[in-house]
Amino acid sequence: MATTFAKAAEGSTREQSHAARIEHVSKSFSGPAGSQLVLDDISLDVAPGEFVTILGASGCGKSTLLNLVAGLDKPSAGSMETPGGRPALMFQEHALFPWLTAGKNIELALRLRGVAKAERRPEAERLLELVRLGGSYGKRVHELSGGMRQRVALARALAQDSRLLLMDEPFAALDAITRDVLHGELTRIWEETGLSVLFVTHNVREAVRLAQRVVLLSSRPGRVAKEWTVDIPQPRRIEDADVAELSLEITEHLRGEIRRHGQH
Ligand SMILES: Nc1ncnc2c1ncn2[C@@H]1O[C@H](COP(=O)(O)OP(=O)(O)OP(=O)(O)O)[C@@H](O)[C@H]1O
Ligand SMILES: [Mg+2]
C-alpha cells in the first residue's frame, strides 16, 4: 500500500503542473429579478503545494467559486480542472455528525474512501494526533469546544487524502486566540503534508498570515481585482509588522472595491 502511495505521489508531481485550474469561469444564478451574474471571467491556477487565499467582501462570490472548484455546482461558462481528483472541503460550520464520536466522524470519511476496516481506527488516531487532538477519539461532538470541532473537521477533511484542500472561512466563528492557534496548526500541517490549499476569507490579516498568494475578488460581479505574492517567511504571526503592513495595503484595495460597488 505504501508503495502504491509513493508511486501515485511521484506520478502526480511529474504530470501535474497545477492542483486546480480555473479558466474563464463565469457563474450566473437566475432568480425572480432575472439572471444575476455572480462570477465574471475568473482565471486562476493553484500550483501543487501552493497556499492561495481568495479574499473579498461578503457576497462577492467566494463560496460560489469554491463550490465550483469542489464540483458541487457547474459554471455557466468556462472550465474547472482538479487533476488530482476530488478536492477535500472544509466549511465555516464543522458539519460533523453529532451522534458520532470525533474518531467515528473521521472513520466515516476513511470508509467512504475505501480504507479497510482494520486500518480505519489507527488512521483516525493518527489524524487526530496531527491536529493535536490525540486522546479525543471517543469524545462526542457536544463535548468539544468550537476550536476542537474545527480540528476534527480538519482531520476529517485530511482523511479524504486529497492533494487539494478547499477551505471556506473555516475559522470565522472562532475567537481570535483560538483562530491564531489554528492558523499555526494549519501552516504546520500544510508544510508537513505538501497539500495545495485554496482558502476563502473576508479577513485580510488572515489571508496574509496564511497564504503564499492572496487573490482579491471584486464584488458584483466577482472578478480577480488584484493579486499579491506574500514573501514573508513562515511561521508568521498575525501581529507581525510585515503582515500588518501588507494587510494595510490590501485593505485599501478591498475598501476601494467595496466603495465602487456601494456596499459597506
Ligand atoms: N444557489 C444560489 N442561488 C441564487 N443565488 C445565489 C446562490 N448561491 C449564491 N448566490 C448569490 O451569489 C452571490 C454570492 O454569494 P456567495 O455565497 O458566493 O458569496 P460569499 O463571497 O461567499 O459571501 P460571504 O463572505 O458572506 O460568505 C450572493 O449574491 C448570493 O445571494
Ligand atoms: Mg461565503
Coordinates of C-alpha atoms and ligand atoms in Angstrom, one line a residue:
M1 CA 0.0 0.0 0.0
A2 CA 2.8 2.4 0.9
T3 CA 4.5 1.7 -2.4
T4 CA 1.3 2.4 -4.4
F5 CA 1.0 5.7 -2.5
A6 CA 4.6 6.7 -3.2
K7 CA 4.2 5.9 -6.9
A8 CA 1.0 7.8 -7.1
A9 CA 2.6 10.8 -5.5
E10 CA 5.6 10.6 -7.7
G11 CA 3.4 10.3 -10.8
S12 CA 1.3 13.2 -9.8
T13 CA 4.2 15.6 -9.2
R14 CA 5.7 14.7 -12.5
E15 CA 2.5 15.0 -14.6
Q16 CA 0.6 17.9 -12.9
S17 CA 1.5 21.5 -13.4
H18 CA -1.4 22.6 -11.3
A19 CA -3.6 21.4 -8.4
A20 CA -6.5 23.4 -9.7
R21 CA -7.1 25.4 -12.9
I22 CA -10.0 27.8 -13.2
E23 CA -10.3 29.1 -16.8
H24 CA -12.6 32.0 -17.8
V25 CA -15.2 30.9 -15.3
S26 CA -18.5 32.8 -15.1
K27 CA -21.5 31.9 -13.0
S28 CA -25.0 33.3 -13.1
F29 CA -28.0 32.5 -10.9
S30 CA -31.5 33.0 -12.0
G31 CA -33.9 34.5 -9.6
P32 CA -37.2 36.4 -9.5
A33 CA -35.4 39.6 -10.7
G34 CA -33.8 37.8 -13.7
S35 CA -30.4 36.4 -14.1
Q36 CA -27.6 37.6 -11.7
L37 CA -24.0 37.4 -12.8
V38 CA -22.1 36.5 -9.7
L39 CA -18.7 35.5 -11.1
D40 CA -17.3 37.1 -14.3
D41 CA -14.5 35.5 -16.3
I42 CA -12.3 34.3 -13.4
S43 CA -9.0 32.6 -14.3
L44 CA -6.7 31.3 -11.6
D45 CA -4.3 28.4 -11.1
V46 CA -3.2 26.8 -7.9
A47 CA 0.2 25.2 -8.2
P48 CA 0.9 21.8 -6.5
G49 CA 1.7 22.5 -2.9
E50 CA 0.7 26.2 -3.1
F51 CA -1.4 28.0 -0.5
V52 CA -3.7 30.6 -2.1
T53 CA -6.3 32.7 -0.3
I54 CA -9.2 34.2 -2.1
L55 CA -10.2 37.5 -0.4
G56 CA -13.3 39.5 -1.0
A57 CA -16.2 41.3 0.6
S58 CA -19.3 39.4 1.8
G59 CA -21.4 38.3 -1.1
C60 CA -18.8 38.7 -3.8
G61 CA -19.0 35.1 -4.8
K62 CA -16.2 33.4 -2.8
S63 CA -18.3 30.4 -1.7
T64 CA -19.8 30.1 -5.2
L65 CA -16.3 29.9 -6.6
L66 CA -15.1 27.3 -4.1
N67 CA -18.3 25.2 -4.7
L68 CA -17.5 25.2 -8.4
V69 CA -13.9 24.0 -7.7
A70 CA -15.3 21.3 -5.4
G71 CA -17.6 20.2 -8.2
L72 CA -20.8 20.9 -6.2
D73 CA -22.1 23.2 -8.9
K74 CA -21.3 23.8 -12.6
P75 CA -20.0 27.0 -14.1
S76 CA -22.2 28.9 -16.6
A77 CA -19.2 29.4 -18.8
G78 CA -15.5 28.4 -18.7
S79 CA -13.9 25.3 -17.2
M80 CA -12.5 23.9 -14.0
E81 CA -9.9 21.3 -13.5
T82 CA -8.6 19.5 -10.4
P83 CA -6.2 16.9 -11.9
G84 CA -5.5 15.2 -8.5
G85 CA -9.1 14.1 -8.2
R86 CA -11.9 15.3 -6.0
P87 CA -10.8 18.0 -3.5
A88 CA -11.4 17.9 0.2
L89 CA -13.7 20.6 1.6
M90 CA -13.9 22.3 5.0
F91 CA -16.6 24.9 5.8
Q92 CA -17.2 27.5 8.4
E93 CA -19.6 25.2 10.2
H94 CA -17.9 22.0 11.2
A95 CA -20.8 19.8 9.8
L96 CA -19.7 16.9 12.0
F97 CA -22.3 14.2 12.8
P98 CA -23.3 14.9 16.4
W99 CA -24.3 11.3 17.1
L100 CA -20.8 10.0 16.2
T101 CA -17.6 10.5 18.2
A102 CA -14.7 12.5 16.9
G103 CA -13.0 9.3 15.9
K104 CA -16.0 7.9 14.2
N105 CA -16.6 11.1 12.2
I106 CA -13.1 10.7 10.8
E107 CA -13.6 6.9 10.2
L108 CA -16.7 7.6 8.1
A109 CA -14.6 9.7 5.7
L110 CA -12.0 6.9 5.6
R111 CA -14.7 4.3 4.9
L112 CA -16.1 6.4 2.0
R113 CA -12.5 6.5 0.7
G114 CA -12.4 2.7 0.8
V115 CA -9.9 2.3 3.6
A116 CA -10.1 -1.3 5.0
K117 CA -11.9 -1.6 8.4
A118 CA -8.9 -2.7 10.4
E119 CA -6.9 0.3 9.2
R120 CA -9.5 2.9 10.0
R121 CA -9.1 3.3 13.7
P122 CA -5.3 3.7 13.7
E123 CA -5.5 6.1 10.8
A124 CA -8.2 8.2 12.6
E125 CA -6.0 8.3 15.7
R126 CA -3.0 9.4 13.6
L127 CA -5.1 12.2 12.1
L128 CA -6.3 13.3 15.5
E129 CA -2.7 13.4 16.6
L130 CA -1.9 15.5 13.6
V131 CA -4.4 18.1 14.6
R132 CA -3.2 17.8 18.2
L133 CA -6.3 16.1 19.5
G134 CA -4.7 12.8 20.4
G135 CA -6.8 11.1 23.1
S136 CA -10.1 12.6 21.9
Y137 CA -11.1 9.6 19.7
G138 CA -14.1 8.7 21.9
K139 CA -15.3 12.3 22.6
R140 CA -18.7 13.3 21.3
V141 CA -19.2 16.5 19.3
H142 CA -21.0 18.3 22.1
E143 CA -18.1 17.6 24.4
L144 CA -15.7 19.5 22.2
S145 CA -15.1 23.3 22.1
G146 CA -15.6 25.2 18.8
G147 CA -11.9 25.1 18.1
M148 CA -11.7 21.4 18.8
R149 CA -14.6 20.8 16.5
Q150 CA -12.8 22.6 13.7
R151 CA -9.8 20.5 14.4
V152 CA -11.9 17.3 14.0
A153 CA -13.4 18.8 10.8
L154 CA -9.8 19.4 9.5
A155 CA -8.8 15.9 10.4
R156 CA -11.9 14.6 8.6
A157 CA -11.0 16.7 5.5
L158 CA -7.5 15.3 5.6
A159 CA -8.9 11.8 5.9
Q160 CA -10.1 12.2 2.3
D161 CA -6.5 12.0 1.3
S162 CA -6.9 14.6 -1.4
R163 CA -4.0 16.6 -2.7
L164 CA -6.2 19.8 -2.7
L165 CA -7.9 21.2 0.3
L166 CA -10.6 23.8 -0.1
M167 CA -11.5 25.9 2.9
D168 CA -14.4 28.3 3.2
E169 CA -13.9 30.6 6.2
P170 CA -13.2 27.6 8.4
F171 CA -12.1 29.7 11.4
A172 CA -14.5 32.7 11.1
A173 CA -16.7 31.6 14.0
L174 CA -13.8 31.2 16.5
D175 CA -12.4 33.7 19.0
A176 CA -9.2 35.5 18.0
I177 CA -6.8 33.4 20.2
T178 CA -8.2 30.0 19.1
R179 CA -8.1 31.2 15.5
D180 CA -4.5 32.2 15.9
V181 CA -3.6 28.8 17.3
L182 CA -5.3 27.1 14.4
H183 CA -3.6 29.3 11.8
G184 CA -0.3 28.0 13.3
E185 CA -1.6 24.4 13.1
L186 CA -2.8 24.7 9.5
T187 CA 0.5 26.2 8.4
R188 CA 2.4 23.3 10.1
I189 CA 0.1 20.7 8.5
W190 CA 0.4 22.3 5.1
E191 CA 4.2 22.3 5.4
E192 CA 4.2 18.7 6.6
T193 CA 1.8 17.3 4.0
G194 CA 2.7 19.4 0.9
L195 CA -1.0 19.8 0.2
S196 CA -2.3 22.5 -2.0
V197 CA -4.8 24.8 -0.2
L198 CA -7.4 27.2 -1.6
F199 CA -8.6 29.2 1.4
V200 CA -11.5 31.7 1.2
T201 CA -11.8 34.5 3.7
H202 CA -13.0 38.1 4.1
N203 CA -10.4 38.7 6.8
V204 CA -7.3 40.5 5.2
R205 CA -5.0 39.7 8.1
E206 CA -5.9 36.0 8.0
A207 CA -5.3 35.9 4.2
V208 CA -1.8 37.5 4.7
R209 CA -1.0 35.4 7.7
L210 CA -1.6 32.1 5.8
A211 CA -1.0 32.4 2.1
Q212 CA 1.8 32.4 -0.4
R213 CA -0.5 34.3 -2.7
V214 CA -3.6 36.5 -2.0
V215 CA -6.2 36.9 -4.7
L216 CA -8.6 39.8 -4.2
L217 CA -12.0 39.5 -5.8
S218 CA -14.2 42.5 -6.7
S219 CA -17.9 42.5 -6.0
R220 CA -20.9 42.3 -8.2
P221 CA -19.8 40.6 -10.2
G222 CA -16.8 38.9 -8.7
R223 CA -13.7 39.3 -10.8
V224 CA -10.0 39.0 -10.0
A225 CA -9.2 42.6 -9.0
K226 CA -5.6 42.1 -8.0
E227 CA -3.2 39.6 -6.5
W228 CA -0.2 39.7 -4.2
T229 CA 2.7 37.3 -3.6
V230 CA 3.4 37.1 0.1
D231 CA 7.1 36.7 0.6
I232 CA 7.1 36.8 4.4
P233 CA 8.7 33.7 5.9
Q234 CA 6.6 31.2 7.9
P235 CA 5.9 30.9 10.7
R236 CA 4.2 34.3 10.6
R237 CA 2.2 35.9 13.3
I238 CA -0.9 37.9 12.6
E239 CA 0.6 40.8 14.6
D240 CA 4.0 40.8 12.7
A241 CA 4.9 44.2 11.3
D242 CA 5.3 43.0 7.7
V243 CA 1.9 41.1 7.9
A244 CA 0.3 44.3 9.2
E245 CA 1.9 46.4 6.5
L246 CA 0.8 44.2 3.6
S247 CA -2.6 43.9 5.2
L248 CA -3.0 47.6 5.2
E249 CA -2.1 47.9 1.5
I250 CA -4.6 45.1 0.6
T251 CA -7.3 46.6 2.9
E252 CA -7.0 49.9 0.9
H253 CA -7.8 47.9 -2.3
L254 CA -10.6 46.0 -0.7
R255 CA -12.1 49.2 0.6
G256 CA -11.9 50.6 -3.0
E257 CA -13.7 47.6 -4.3
I258 CA -16.4 47.9 -1.7
R259 CA -16.8 51.7 -2.3
R260 CA -17.1 51.1 -6.0
H261 CA -20.0 48.7 -5.5
G262 CA -21.8 50.8 -2.9
Q263 CA -21.5 48.3 -0.1
H264 CA -20.3 48.9 3.4
Ligands
LIG1 N1 -27.7 28.9 -5.2 C1 -27.8 30.2 -5.4 N2 -28.9 30.7 -6.0 C2 -29.0 32.0 -6.2 N3 -28.1 32.9 -5.8 C3 -27.1 32.5 -5.1 C4 -26.8 31.1 -4.9 N4 -25.6 31.0 -4.2 C5 -25.2 32.2 -4.1 N5 -26.0 33.1 -4.6 C6 -25.8 34.6 -4.7 O1 -24.5 34.8 -5.2 C7 -23.8 35.9 -4.5 C8 -22.5 35.4 -3.9 O2 -22.7 34.5 -2.9 P1 -21.6 33.8 -2.1 O3 -22.2 32.9 -1.1 O4 -20.7 33.1 -3.1 O5 -20.7 35.0 -1.5 P2 -19.5 35.0 -0.5 O6 -18.5 35.8 -1.1 O7 -19.2 33.6 -0.1 O8 -20.1 35.8 0.8 P3 -19.8 35.6 2.4 O9 -18.5 36.2 2.6 O10 -20.9 36.4 3.0 O11 -19.8 34.1 2.7 C9 -24.8 36.4 -3.5 O12 -25.5 37.5 -4.0 C10 -25.8 35.2 -3.3 O13 -27.1 35.7 -3.0
MG2 MG -19.3 32.5 1.7

